[in-house]
């Protein structure tokens, strides 16, 4: 992938003698893959290393994890010296044996460490380096001590910052390290650190360690590092630059000038392209497979295939190893790539986090008895994570009991081919004709009923929502209510319907309750005493609950039946509510209850529902049998 090409370019720069010593930046926003590239740089340098004639020592360091009680300067210098001590110990051991190894290594490393009074040197560096000024004479004198009179075997006493750098350069040039071509210090996550750690790490590179044979690869967002420097180096305290001419480039702020004084060049990390995003989603899925997991060799072969197809720009011809079937993951990656690429801006960490969240959410849902296909949860997660405003709109549809109708309208509009205005006019006429035919099919006895406002289905949706609706699969026939309630609970959103007046909410809950004792608390006399407008609102509310919330279906259908029997004027609306039930999602208990309802016109509703059920599906056959078999002693009319 492109990360490998960037890593190899950085390695070339690290080993270029013309750039020695070198500090090179890997710049990109959080999650852009800097750590991955840094790992590839280490791997590439290790492969290029010749232990005998041109060894490359790599030192991985992460200032974000430094112990604040020790300090960034001491920690970074200590890690470099530790790596060099280990190399010296290995070389001496191979030549002279273990005992000599200990003596020689200690002498070489102690000679360097004892040159500096660490507590004073660190304070001096913090005071002088950021202002780009020389230390004061009194400060320097405080670091100088007389040379020991006890002989050459005793280490020299501290001689200041320049002394340390000189001694470090001397160490790098010793015969014991002549076989070392480069010490490459790979600095990660500097942009995550507190301001003091950022500045001290850069100071250490500039003041102590920048000598021949040393290279630094600093993975950090350049803008964040410059911002940290800016807090320590106010621009108002710096002298102005020379006046600009019309042809000159804009002057850099002092924080950038300071950073570029240390870091000679920066390699920006580009965001993943569309192809790389699709390949990344594919590889993450394969890497996290629970069933038939891939071996490391199989995964590497898929990576190699993605690399081969990168020049083509599509993964359609990907050849899976050993007949391994990856079509499911490939199809999923292809469907999600466009919207993930756009909304997550090709950021690898955000893409990975999205897929991790998806797997965790699906696992939590399954543990709560919510079993949805992976593609369904993925589509809902796209809406929740990438289109939060539109997700709130969908939750509001569930809250008001209009979810299925809105989803059906949305998906119909999203998947409808573009037509000419003339064809659209014809389509409207045909739609009106169908509505008229439906009115004629209604059973008699509805002319005097209470009029219930028809469900207002939105005819216009946001472009983002239409685009989302195009993602397979269609959702309007799936019971999404349990999952959406779970998702809303994570957001702290209570899905309380606001369309029903408060005076009727307790009554609606009792009518639709799954517990017989709750339903019996509502007497037939109290139902008969309700005013017509309350009856109309209750029927509409329960019909929407029965359609959208499958787990509340049986109770809501029972409540509608009781209201229709108590108030003949709403029987037509009750029949409409039953007719609109999702036939495939009917519970057997609900079907048995419908078959036993003694409401005029019920036979037509049952026939309508039965015709929508398939005889090829076992469960649907059971529902149809329950619908078309009236309970003993009851007659449908």
Coordinates of C-alpha atoms in Angstrom, one line a residue:
X1 CA 0.0 0.0 0.0
X2 CA 1.0 3.7 -0.1
X3 CA 2.2 3.4 3.6
X4 CA 4.9 1.0 2.5
X5 CA 6.1 3.4 -0.2
X6 CA 6.2 6.3 2.3
X7 CA 8.1 4.1 4.8
X8 CA 10.7 3.1 2.2
X9 CA 11.2 6.8 1.3
X10 CA 11.8 7.7 4.9
X11 CA 14.3 4.9 5.3
X12 CA 16.2 6.2 2.2
X13 CA 16.4 9.6 3.9
X14 CA 17.6 8.1 7.2
X15 CA 20.4 6.3 5.4
X16 CA 21.4 9.2 3.1
X17 CA 24.9 10.3 4.2
X18 CA 24.3 13.8 2.7
X19 CA 21.5 14.3 5.3
X20 CA 23.5 13.0 8.3
X21 CA 22.5 13.9 11.0
X22 CA 18.8 14.0 10.2
X23 CA 15.4 14.8 11.8
X24 CA 12.5 14.1 9.5
X25 CA 8.8 14.5 10.3
X26 CA 5.9 12.2 9.5
X27 CA 3.0 14.6 9.7
X28 CA -0.7 13.8 9.6
X29 CA -3.8 14.2 11.8
X30 CA -4.6 11.7 14.6
X31 CA -5.5 8.3 13.2
X32 CA -3.9 8.9 9.8
X33 CA -1.6 5.9 10.1
X34 CA 1.6 7.5 11.5
X35 CA 2.3 4.6 13.9
X36 CA 1.7 2.1 11.1
X37 CA 4.2 3.9 8.9
X38 CA 6.7 4.1 11.7
X39 CA 6.5 0.3 12.2
X40 CA 7.1 -0.2 8.5
X41 CA 10.1 2.1 8.7
X42 CA 11.5 0.0 11.6
X43 CA 10.9 -3.2 9.7
X44 CA 12.5 -1.8 6.5
X45 CA 15.6 -0.5 8.4
X46 CA 16.0 -3.8 10.2
X47 CA 15.9 -5.6 6.8
X48 CA 18.6 -3.2 5.5
X49 CA 20.8 -3.5 8.5
X50 CA 24.2 -5.3 8.1
X51 CA 25.3 -6.3 11.6
X52 CA 28.9 -6.6 10.6
X53 CA 29.6 -3.6 8.4
X54 CA 26.6 -1.2 8.4
X55 CA 24.4 -2.0 11.3
X56 CA 21.3 0.2 11.9
X57 CA 20.1 0.5 15.5
X58 CA 16.5 1.4 15.8
X59 CA 15.2 3.0 19.0
X60 CA 11.4 3.2 19.4
X61 CA 10.3 5.9 21.9
X62 CA 6.9 7.2 22.9
X63 CA 7.1 10.5 24.8
X64 CA 3.4 10.2 25.6
X65 CA 4.2 7.3 27.9
X66 CA 7.2 9.0 29.6
X67 CA 7.2 9.0 33.4
X68 CA 6.6 12.7 34.3
X69 CA 8.7 12.2 37.5
X70 CA 11.8 11.4 35.4
X71 CA 11.4 14.1 32.7
X72 CA 11.4 13.9 28.9
X73 CA 15.1 14.9 28.4
X74 CA 16.4 12.3 30.8
X75 CA 14.1 9.6 29.4
X76 CA 14.9 10.1 25.7
X77 CA 18.7 10.4 26.4
X78 CA 18.5 7.4 28.7
X79 CA 16.8 5.3 26.0
X80 CA 19.4 6.2 23.4
X81 CA 22.3 5.5 25.7
X82 CA 20.6 2.2 26.8
X83 CA 20.5 1.1 23.1
X84 CA 24.1 2.0 22.6
X85 CA 25.1 0.3 25.8
X86 CA 23.4 -2.9 24.7
X87 CA 25.2 -2.8 21.3
X88 CA 28.5 -2.2 23.0
X89 CA 27.9 -5.0 25.4
X90 CA 27.1 -7.3 22.6
X91 CA 30.2 -6.3 20.6
X92 CA 32.6 -6.7 23.6
X93 CA 31.0 -10.0 24.6
X94 CA 31.6 -11.5 21.1
X95 CA 35.3 -10.4 21.3
X96 CA 36.5 -10.6 24.8
X97 CA 34.0 -12.5 27.0
X98 CA 31.4 -11.5 29.5
X99 CA 33.7 -10.1 32.3
X100 CA 35.5 -7.7 30.0
X101 CA 32.2 -6.8 28.4
X102 CA 30.9 -5.4 31.7
X103 CA 34.1 -3.3 32.4
X104 CA 34.4 -1.8 29.0
X105 CA 30.8 -0.9 28.5
X106 CA 30.6 0.7 31.9
X107 CA 33.6 2.9 31.2
X108 CA 32.4 4.1 27.8
X109 CA 28.9 4.9 29.0
X110 CA 29.8 6.4 32.4
X111 CA 32.3 8.7 30.7
X112 CA 29.5 10.3 28.8
X113 CA 26.9 10.4 31.6
X114 CA 29.3 12.0 34.1
X115 CA 30.0 14.9 31.8
X116 CA 26.8 16.7 32.7
X117 CA 25.3 17.8 35.9
X118 CA 21.8 16.7 34.8
X119 CA 19.7 18.8 37.2
X120 CA 21.5 22.0 36.2
X121 CA 21.8 21.2 32.5
X122 CA 18.2 20.5 32.2
X123 CA 17.2 23.7 33.9
X124 CA 19.6 25.7 31.7
X125 CA 18.3 24.1 28.5
X126 CA 14.8 25.0 29.4
X127 CA 15.8 28.6 30.1
X128 CA 18.0 29.3 27.1
X129 CA 17.1 27.1 24.1
X130 CA 13.6 28.3 23.3
X131 CA 14.7 32.0 23.2
X132 CA 17.5 30.9 20.8
X133 CA 20.0 32.7 23.1
X134 CA 23.4 31.7 24.5
X135 CA 23.4 30.8 28.2
X136 CA 24.7 33.4 30.5
X137 CA 28.2 33.2 31.8
X138 CA 27.1 32.5 35.4
X139 CA 24.9 29.7 34.2
X140 CA 27.8 28.1 32.3
X141 CA 30.2 28.5 35.3
X142 CA 27.7 26.6 37.4
X143 CA 28.2 23.6 35.2
X144 CA 31.9 23.6 35.2
X145 CA 34.0 21.8 37.7
X146 CA 37.7 21.2 38.0
X147 CA 39.1 18.1 36.4
X148 CA 39.8 15.3 38.8
X149 CA 43.3 15.1 40.3
X150 CA 43.0 11.3 40.9
X151 CA 44.2 10.3 37.5
X152 CA 42.9 9.6 34.0
X153 CA 40.8 6.7 35.3
X154 CA 38.5 9.1 36.9
X155 CA 35.8 10.7 34.7
X156 CA 35.9 14.3 33.8
X157 CA 33.6 16.5 35.7
X158 CA 30.6 18.2 34.0
X159 CA 31.3 20.8 31.4
X160 CA 27.9 22.1 30.2
X161 CA 25.6 21.4 27.2
X162 CA 28.2 21.7 24.5
X163 CA 30.4 19.3 26.5
X164 CA 27.8 16.7 26.5
X165 CA 27.1 16.9 22.8
X166 CA 30.9 16.7 22.1
X167 CA 31.3 13.7 24.3
X168 CA 28.3 12.0 22.7
X169 CA 29.7 12.7 19.2
X170 CA 33.0 11.2 20.5
X171 CA 31.2 8.1 21.7
X172 CA 29.4 7.7 18.3
X173 CA 32.9 7.8 16.6
X174 CA 34.6 5.2 18.8
X175 CA 36.0 2.1 17.2
X176 CA 33.5 0.0 19.2
X177 CA 30.7 1.6 17.3
X178 CA 32.4 1.9 13.9
X179 CA 30.2 -0.9 12.5
X180 CA 27.1 1.2 13.3
X181 CA 26.0 3.1 10.2
X182 CA 23.0 4.8 11.9
X183 CA 21.1 5.1 15.1
X184 CA 17.5 5.8 14.1
X185 CA 15.3 7.1 16.9
X186 CA 11.6 6.6 15.9
X187 CA 9.5 9.1 18.0
X188 CA 5.8 8.4 18.1
X189 CA 2.8 10.2 19.5
X190 CA 4.6 13.5 20.2
X191 CA 1.5 15.4 19.2
X192 CA -0.5 13.8 22.0
X193 CA 1.9 15.0 24.8
X194 CA 1.6 18.0 27.1
X195 CA 3.3 21.1 26.0
X196 CA 6.4 20.7 28.2
X197 CA 7.0 17.2 27.0
X198 CA 6.7 18.3 23.3
X199 CA 9.2 21.1 23.8
X200 CA 11.7 19.1 26.0
X201 CA 11.8 16.3 23.5
X202 CA 12.6 18.6 20.6
X203 CA 15.2 20.4 22.8
X204 CA 16.9 17.1 23.5
X205 CA 17.2 16.3 19.8
X206 CA 18.6 19.7 19.0
X207 CA 20.9 20.3 22.0
X208 CA 22.1 16.9 23.0
X209 CA 21.7 14.2 20.4
X210 CA 22.0 15.8 17.0
X211 CA 25.4 14.4 16.0
X212 CA 26.8 12.4 13.1
X213 CA 25.3 9.0 12.9
X214 CA 22.0 10.0 14.5
X215 CA 18.6 10.2 12.7
X216 CA 15.2 11.0 14.2
X217 CA 11.9 10.2 12.6
X218 CA 9.2 12.2 14.4
X219 CA 5.6 11.0 13.8
X220 CA 3.3 13.9 14.8
X221 CA 0.8 16.3 13.5
X222 CA 3.0 19.3 12.6
X223 CA 0.2 21.8 13.4
X224 CA -0.3 20.4 16.9
X225 CA 3.4 20.4 17.6
X226 CA 3.7 24.0 16.4
X227 CA 0.8 24.9 18.6
X228 CA 2.6 23.5 21.6
X229 CA 5.7 25.5 20.8
X230 CA 3.6 28.6 20.4
X231 CA 2.5 28.4 24.0
X232 CA 6.2 28.5 25.1
X233 CA 7.3 30.9 22.4
X234 CA 4.8 33.8 22.1
X235 CA 5.1 35.4 18.7
X236 CA 4.9 38.9 20.3
X237 CA 8.2 38.3 22.0
X238 CA 10.1 37.5 18.7
X239 CA 11.7 40.1 16.5
X240 CA 9.9 40.8 13.2
X241 CA 11.2 39.3 10.0
X242 CA 12.5 41.2 7.1
X243 CA 9.8 43.1 5.2
X244 CA 8.0 41.1 2.6
X245 CA 7.8 41.9 -1.0
X246 CA 4.9 41.2 -3.3
X247 CA 6.7 38.2 -4.8
X248 CA 7.8 36.6 -1.5
X249 CA 6.0 33.8 0.2
X250 CA 4.1 34.6 3.5
X251 CA 6.4 34.7 6.5
X252 CA 6.3 31.7 8.7
X253 CA 5.4 32.2 12.4
X254 CA 8.2 31.8 14.9
X255 CA 6.8 28.5 16.2
X256 CA 7.1 27.0 12.7
X257 CA 10.6 28.5 12.2
X258 CA 11.7 26.9 15.5
X259 CA 10.2 23.5 14.5
X260 CA 11.8 23.6 11.1
X261 CA 15.2 24.5 12.7
X262 CA 15.1 21.0 14.3
X263 CA 13.1 19.0 11.7
X264 CA 14.7 19.6 8.3
X265 CA 11.9 18.1 6.2
X266 CA 8.4 16.6 6.7
X267 CA 6.7 13.8 4.8
X268 CA 2.9 14.4 4.9
X269 CA 0.7 11.3 5.2
X270 CA -2.1 11.4 2.7
X271 CA -5.6 10.2 3.6
X272 CA -6.6 6.8 2.3
X273 CA -8.0 7.0 -1.2
X274 CA -11.3 5.3 -2.2
X275 CA -9.5 2.1 -3.3
X276 CA -7.3 2.0 -0.1
X277 CA -10.4 2.6 2.0
X278 CA -12.2 -0.4 0.4
X279 CA -9.1 -2.6 0.8
X280 CA -8.7 -1.5 4.4
X281 CA -12.3 -2.3 5.3
X282 CA -11.9 -5.7 3.6
X283 CA -8.8 -6.5 5.5
X284 CA -10.2 -5.4 8.9
X285 CA -13.2 -7.7 8.4
X286 CA -11.0 -10.6 7.4
X287 CA -8.6 -10.0 10.3
X288 CA -11.6 -10.0 12.8
X289 CA -13.4 -13.0 11.4
X290 CA -15.0 -15.1 14.1
X291 CA -16.0 -18.0 11.9
X292 CA -13.4 -19.6 9.6
X293 CA -10.6 -17.1 10.7
X294 CA -7.8 -16.6 8.3
X295 CA -4.3 -17.7 9.0
X296 CA -1.5 -15.2 9.0
X297 CA -0.3 -16.6 5.7
X298 CA -3.8 -16.3 4.1
X299 CA -4.2 -12.7 5.4
X300 CA -0.8 -11.8 3.9
X301 CA -1.8 -13.3 0.6
X302 CA -4.9 -11.1 0.6
X303 CA -2.8 -8.1 1.4
X304 CA -0.5 -8.9 -1.5
X305 CA -3.6 -9.2 -3.8
X306 CA -4.8 -5.8 -2.7
X307 CA -1.3 -4.4 -3.5
X308 CA -1.4 -6.1 -6.9
X309 CA -4.8 -4.6 -7.7
X310 CA -3.9 -1.1 -6.5
X311 CA -2.7 -0.2 -9.9
X312 CA -6.0 -1.3 -11.4
X313 CA -8.1 0.6 -8.8
X314 CA -10.7 -2.1 -8.2
X315 CA -10.9 -5.2 -6.1
X316 CA -13.3 -7.1 -8.3
X317 CA -10.7 -9.5 -9.5
X318 CA -9.2 -10.3 -6.1
X319 CA -8.1 -13.9 -6.0
X320 CA -8.7 -15.4 -2.6
X321 CA -6.1 -17.9 -1.4
X322 CA -6.8 -21.6 -1.4
X323 CA -10.4 -21.2 -2.5
X324 CA -11.2 -19.0 0.5
X325 CA -14.6 -17.3 0.2
X326 CA -14.3 -13.6 0.9
X327 CA -17.2 -12.4 -1.3
X328 CA -19.3 -11.5 1.8
X329 CA -16.6 -9.2 3.2
X330 CA -15.8 -7.9 -0.3
X331 CA -19.4 -7.0 -1.0
X332 CA -19.8 -5.3 2.4
X333 CA -16.6 -3.2 1.9
X334 CA -17.7 -2.2 -1.6
X335 CA -21.1 -1.0 -0.4
X336 CA -19.8 1.0 2.6
X337 CA -16.6 2.5 1.0
X338 CA -18.2 5.6 -0.6
X339 CA -19.9 6.9 2.5
X340 CA -17.0 5.9 4.8
X341 CA -14.5 7.5 2.6
X342 CA -16.4 10.7 2.4
X343 CA -17.6 11.0 6.0
X344 CA -14.4 9.7 7.7
X345 CA -12.1 11.5 5.3
X346 CA -10.0 8.4 4.6
X347 CA -8.8 8.3 8.3
X348 CA -7.7 4.8 9.0
X349 CA -8.2 5.0 12.8
X350 CA -11.7 6.4 12.5
X351 CA -12.6 3.7 9.9
X352 CA -11.2 1.0 12.3
X353 CA -13.1 2.5 15.2
X354 CA -16.3 2.5 13.2
X355 CA -15.9 -1.3 12.5
X356 CA -15.0 -2.0 16.1
X357 CA -18.0 -0.1 17.3
X358 CA -20.2 -2.1 14.8
X359 CA -19.0 -5.4 16.1
X360 CA -19.4 -4.4 19.7
X361 CA -22.9 -3.0 19.1
X362 CA -24.0 -6.2 17.3
X363 CA -22.7 -8.3 20.2
X364 CA -24.5 -6.3 22.8
X365 CA -27.7 -6.4 20.8
X366 CA -27.4 -10.2 20.4
X367 CA -26.9 -10.6 24.2
X368 CA -30.2 -8.7 24.7
X369 CA -32.0 -11.0 22.3
X370 CA -31.9 -8.6 19.3
X371 CA -30.8 -10.7 16.4
X372 CA -30.3 -8.7 13.2
X373 CA -28.2 -9.4 10.2
X374 CA -24.7 -7.9 10.1
X375 CA -25.7 -5.7 7.1
X376 CA -28.7 -4.3 8.9
X377 CA -26.7 -3.3 12.0
X378 CA -24.0 -1.8 9.7
X379 CA -26.6 0.3 7.9
X380 CA -28.0 1.5 11.1
X381 CA -24.6 2.3 12.5
X382 CA -23.7 4.3 9.4
X383 CA -26.8 6.4 10.2
X384 CA -26.1 6.7 13.9
X385 CA -22.4 7.5 13.7
X386 CA -22.0 9.3 10.4
X387 CA -25.4 11.0 10.1
X388 CA -26.4 11.8 13.7
X389 CA -29.0 14.5 12.7
X390 CA -30.7 12.1 10.4
X391 CA -30.6 9.4 13.0
X392 CA -32.5 11.6 15.4
X393 CA -35.1 12.0 12.7
X394 CA -35.5 8.2 12.4
X395 CA -35.8 8.0 16.2
X396 CA -38.5 10.6 16.1
X397 CA -40.4 8.4 13.6
X398 CA -40.2 5.5 16.1
X399 CA -41.3 7.9 18.9
X400 CA -44.4 8.9 17.0
X401 CA -45.1 5.4 15.6
X402 CA -44.4 6.3 12.0
X403 CA -41.2 4.4 11.5
X404 CA -42.3 1.7 8.9
X405 CA -44.3 4.1 6.9
X406 CA -41.5 6.7 6.7
X407 CA -38.9 4.1 5.9
X408 CA -41.1 2.6 3.2
X409 CA -41.6 6.0 1.7
X410 CA -37.9 6.9 2.0
X411 CA -36.6 3.6 0.5
X412 CA -39.2 3.8 -2.3
X413 CA -38.1 7.3 -3.2
X414 CA -34.4 6.5 -2.9
X415 CA -34.5 3.5 -5.2
X416 CA -37.0 4.9 -7.6
X417 CA -35.5 5.5 -11.1
X418 CA -35.5 9.1 -12.3
X419 CA -38.5 9.8 -14.6
X420 CA -39.7 12.6 -16.8
X421 CA -42.3 15.1 -15.6
X422 CA -44.8 13.5 -18.0
X423 CA -44.3 10.1 -16.6
X424 CA -44.5 11.5 -13.0
X425 CA -47.8 13.0 -13.9
X426 CA -49.1 9.6 -15.1
X427 CA -47.8 7.9 -12.0
X428 CA -49.7 10.4 -9.8
X429 CA -52.9 9.6 -11.7
X430 CA -52.4 5.9 -11.3
X431 CA -51.7 6.3 -7.6
X432 CA -54.9 8.3 -7.1
X433 CA -56.8 5.6 -9.0
X434 CA -55.4 2.9 -6.7
X435 CA -56.4 4.9 -3.7
X436 CA -59.9 5.2 -5.0
X437 CA -60.1 1.5 -5.6
X438 CA -59.0 0.9 -2.1
X439 CA -61.8 3.1 -0.8
X440 CA -64.3 1.1 -2.8
X441 CA -63.1 -2.1 -1.2
X442 CA -63.7 -0.9 2.3
X443 CA -66.5 -2.7 4.1
X444 CA -69.8 -1.0 4.6
X445 CA -70.7 0.9 7.7
X446 CA -68.0 3.5 7.7
X447 CA -69.9 6.5 6.5
X448 CA -70.8 7.6 10.1
X449 CA -67.4 6.7 11.7
X450 CA -65.1 9.2 13.4
X451 CA -62.6 10.5 10.9
X452 CA -59.0 9.7 11.9
X453 CA -56.3 11.8 10.1
X454 CA -54.3 9.7 7.7
X455 CA -50.7 9.1 8.4
X456 CA -48.6 12.0 7.0
X457 CA -45.7 10.4 5.3
X458 CA -42.9 12.7 4.4
X459 CA -42.5 13.3 0.7
X460 CA -39.1 15.1 0.9
X461 CA -36.0 13.8 2.7
X462 CA -32.5 15.2 3.1
X463 CA -30.1 14.2 0.4
X464 CA -27.9 12.4 3.0
X465 CA -30.8 10.3 4.1
X466 CA -31.8 9.4 0.6
X467 CA -28.2 8.4 -0.1
X468 CA -28.2 6.3 3.1
X469 CA -31.5 4.6 2.1
X470 CA -29.9 3.3 -1.1
X471 CA -27.5 1.1 0.9
X472 CA -28.8 -2.5 1.0
X473 CA -30.7 -4.0 2.6
X474 CA -34.1 -2.3 2.7
X475 CA -35.3 -1.9 6.3
X476 CA -39.0 -1.0 6.2
X477 CA -40.1 -4.7 6.6
X478 CA -37.7 -5.4 9.5
X479 CA -38.6 -4.9 13.1
X480 CA -36.0 -2.3 14.1
X481 CA -37.7 -1.1 17.2
X482 CA -35.7 -3.1 19.8
X483 CA -32.4 -2.1 18.2
X484 CA -33.4 1.6 18.0
X485 CA -34.5 1.6 21.6
X486 CA -31.1 0.1 22.5
X487 CA -29.2 2.7 20.4
X488 CA -31.4 5.5 21.9
X489 CA -30.6 4.3 25.5
X490 CA -26.8 4.6 24.7
X491 CA -27.5 8.2 23.7
X492 CA -29.7 8.9 26.8
X493 CA -32.7 9.5 24.5
X494 CA -36.1 8.5 25.9
X495 CA -38.4 7.4 23.1
X496 CA -41.6 8.7 24.7
X497 CA -44.3 9.5 22.2
X498 CA -45.3 13.1 22.3
X499 CA -48.2 12.8 19.9
X500 CA -50.5 11.2 22.5
X501 CA -51.9 13.6 25.2
X502 CA -50.7 12.8 28.7
X503 CA -54.2 12.0 29.9
X504 CA -54.3 9.0 27.5
X505 CA -50.8 7.7 27.9
X506 CA -51.5 5.5 30.9
X507 CA -54.6 4.2 29.4
X508 CA -52.8 3.3 26.1
X509 CA -50.1 1.5 28.1
X510 CA -52.7 -0.5 29.9
X511 CA -54.6 -1.4 26.8
X512 CA -51.4 -2.5 25.0
X513 CA -49.8 -4.3 28.0
X514 CA -48.7 -7.9 27.5
X515 CA -49.9 -8.6 31.1
X516 CA -53.5 -9.7 31.4
X517 CA -53.9 -8.1 34.8
X518 CA -53.0 -4.7 33.3
X519 CA -55.5 -5.0 30.5
X520 CA -58.3 -6.1 32.9
X521 CA -57.8 -2.8 34.8
X522 CA -59.5 -1.1 31.9
X523 CA -63.2 -2.0 32.0
X524 CA -65.5 -2.0 29.0
X525 CA -67.7 0.6 30.7
X526 CA -64.8 3.0 31.0
X527 CA -63.9 2.5 27.3
X528 CA -67.5 3.1 26.3
X529 CA -67.5 6.4 28.2
X530 CA -64.5 7.9 26.3
X531 CA -65.3 10.8 24.0
X532 CA -65.0 10.2 20.2
X533 CA -61.8 12.3 19.8
X534 CA -60.0 10.2 22.5
X535 CA -61.0 7.0 20.9
X536 CA -59.7 8.2 17.5
X537 CA -56.3 9.1 19.0
X538 CA -56.0 5.8 20.9
X539 CA -56.8 3.8 17.8
X540 CA -54.3 5.7 15.7
X541 CA -51.6 5.4 18.4
X542 CA -52.1 1.7 19.0
X543 CA -52.2 1.0 15.2
X544 CA -48.8 2.6 14.9
X545 CA -47.4 0.7 17.8
X546 CA -48.7 -2.6 16.4
X547 CA -47.0 -1.9 13.1
X548 CA -43.6 -0.5 14.3
X549 CA -43.0 -2.4 17.6
X550 CA -43.3 -6.1 17.0
X551 CA -42.8 -6.9 20.7
X552 CA -45.9 -4.8 21.5
X553 CA -47.9 -6.1 18.6
X554 CA -50.2 -8.5 20.4
X555 CA -51.2 -6.1 23.1
X556 CA -51.8 -3.2 20.7
X557 CA -54.0 -5.4 18.4
X558 CA -56.0 -6.5 21.5
X559 CA -56.5 -2.9 22.5
X560 CA -57.6 -1.9 19.0
X561 CA -60.1 -4.7 19.0
X562 CA -61.6 -3.7 22.3
X563 CA -61.9 -0.1 21.2
X564 CA -63.6 -1.1 18.0
X565 CA -66.1 -3.3 19.8
X566 CA -66.9 -0.5 22.3
X567 CA -67.2 2.2 19.6
X568 CA -68.6 0.9 16.2
X569 CA -67.7 4.3 14.7
X570 CA -64.0 3.4 14.6
X571 CA -64.4 -0.1 13.2
X572 CA -63.3 1.0 9.8
X573 CA -60.1 2.6 11.2
X574 CA -59.5 -0.6 13.2
X575 CA -59.8 -2.7 10.0
X576 CA -57.3 -0.3 8.3
X577 CA -54.9 -0.8 11.2
X578 CA -55.1 -4.6 11.0
X579 CA -54.7 -4.5 7.2
X580 CA -51.5 -2.5 7.6
X581 CA -49.9 -5.0 9.9
X582 CA -46.7 -6.5 8.5
X583 CA -48.0 -10.0 7.7
X584 CA -44.6 -11.7 7.8
X585 CA -43.9 -10.3 11.3
X586 CA -47.2 -11.4 12.8
X587 CA -46.9 -13.4 15.9
X588 CA -48.9 -16.6 16.0
X589 CA -50.8 -15.4 19.1
X590 CA -51.7 -12.2 17.3
X591 CA -53.0 -14.2 14.3
X592 CA -55.1 -16.3 16.5
X593 CA -56.6 -13.2 18.2
X594 CA -57.3 -11.6 14.8
X595 CA -59.1 -14.8 13.6
X596 CA -61.4 -14.6 16.6
X597 CA -62.4 -11.0 16.4
X598 CA -66.1 -10.5 15.6
X599 CA -66.0 -7.3 13.7
X600 CA -67.8 -6.7 10.4
X601 CA -65.4 -6.8 7.5
X602 CA -62.8 -8.8 9.4
X603 CA -62.9 -11.7 6.9
X604 CA -61.6 -9.4 4.1
X605 CA -58.7 -8.2 6.3
X606 CA -57.7 -11.8 7.2
X607 CA -57.8 -12.8 3.5
X608 CA -55.7 -9.7 2.7
X609 CA -53.1 -10.7 5.3
X610 CA -53.1 -14.4 4.3
X611 CA -52.5 -13.5 0.7
X612 CA -49.3 -11.7 1.7
X613 CA -47.9 -14.9 3.3
X614 CA -45.8 -17.5 1.5
X615 CA -46.5 -21.2 1.6
X616 CA -42.8 -21.8 1.0
X617 CA -41.8 -20.5 4.4
X618 CA -42.6 -22.7 7.5
X619 CA -43.2 -19.8 9.9
X620 CA -45.4 -18.0 7.4
X621 CA -47.4 -21.2 6.9
X622 CA -48.0 -21.3 10.6
X623 CA -49.2 -17.7 10.7
X624 CA -51.5 -18.3 7.7
X625 CA -53.0 -21.4 9.5
X626 CA -53.6 -19.4 12.6
X627 CA -55.2 -16.6 10.7
X628 CA -57.6 -18.7 8.7
X629 CA -58.6 -21.1 11.5
X630 CA -61.3 -19.4 13.7
X631 CA -61.4 -20.4 17.3
X632 CA -64.1 -23.0 18.1
X633 CA -67.5 -21.5 18.7
X634 CA -66.7 -18.2 16.9
X635 CA -67.8 -17.2 13.5
X636 CA -66.1 -14.5 11.4
X637 CA -68.2 -12.0 9.6

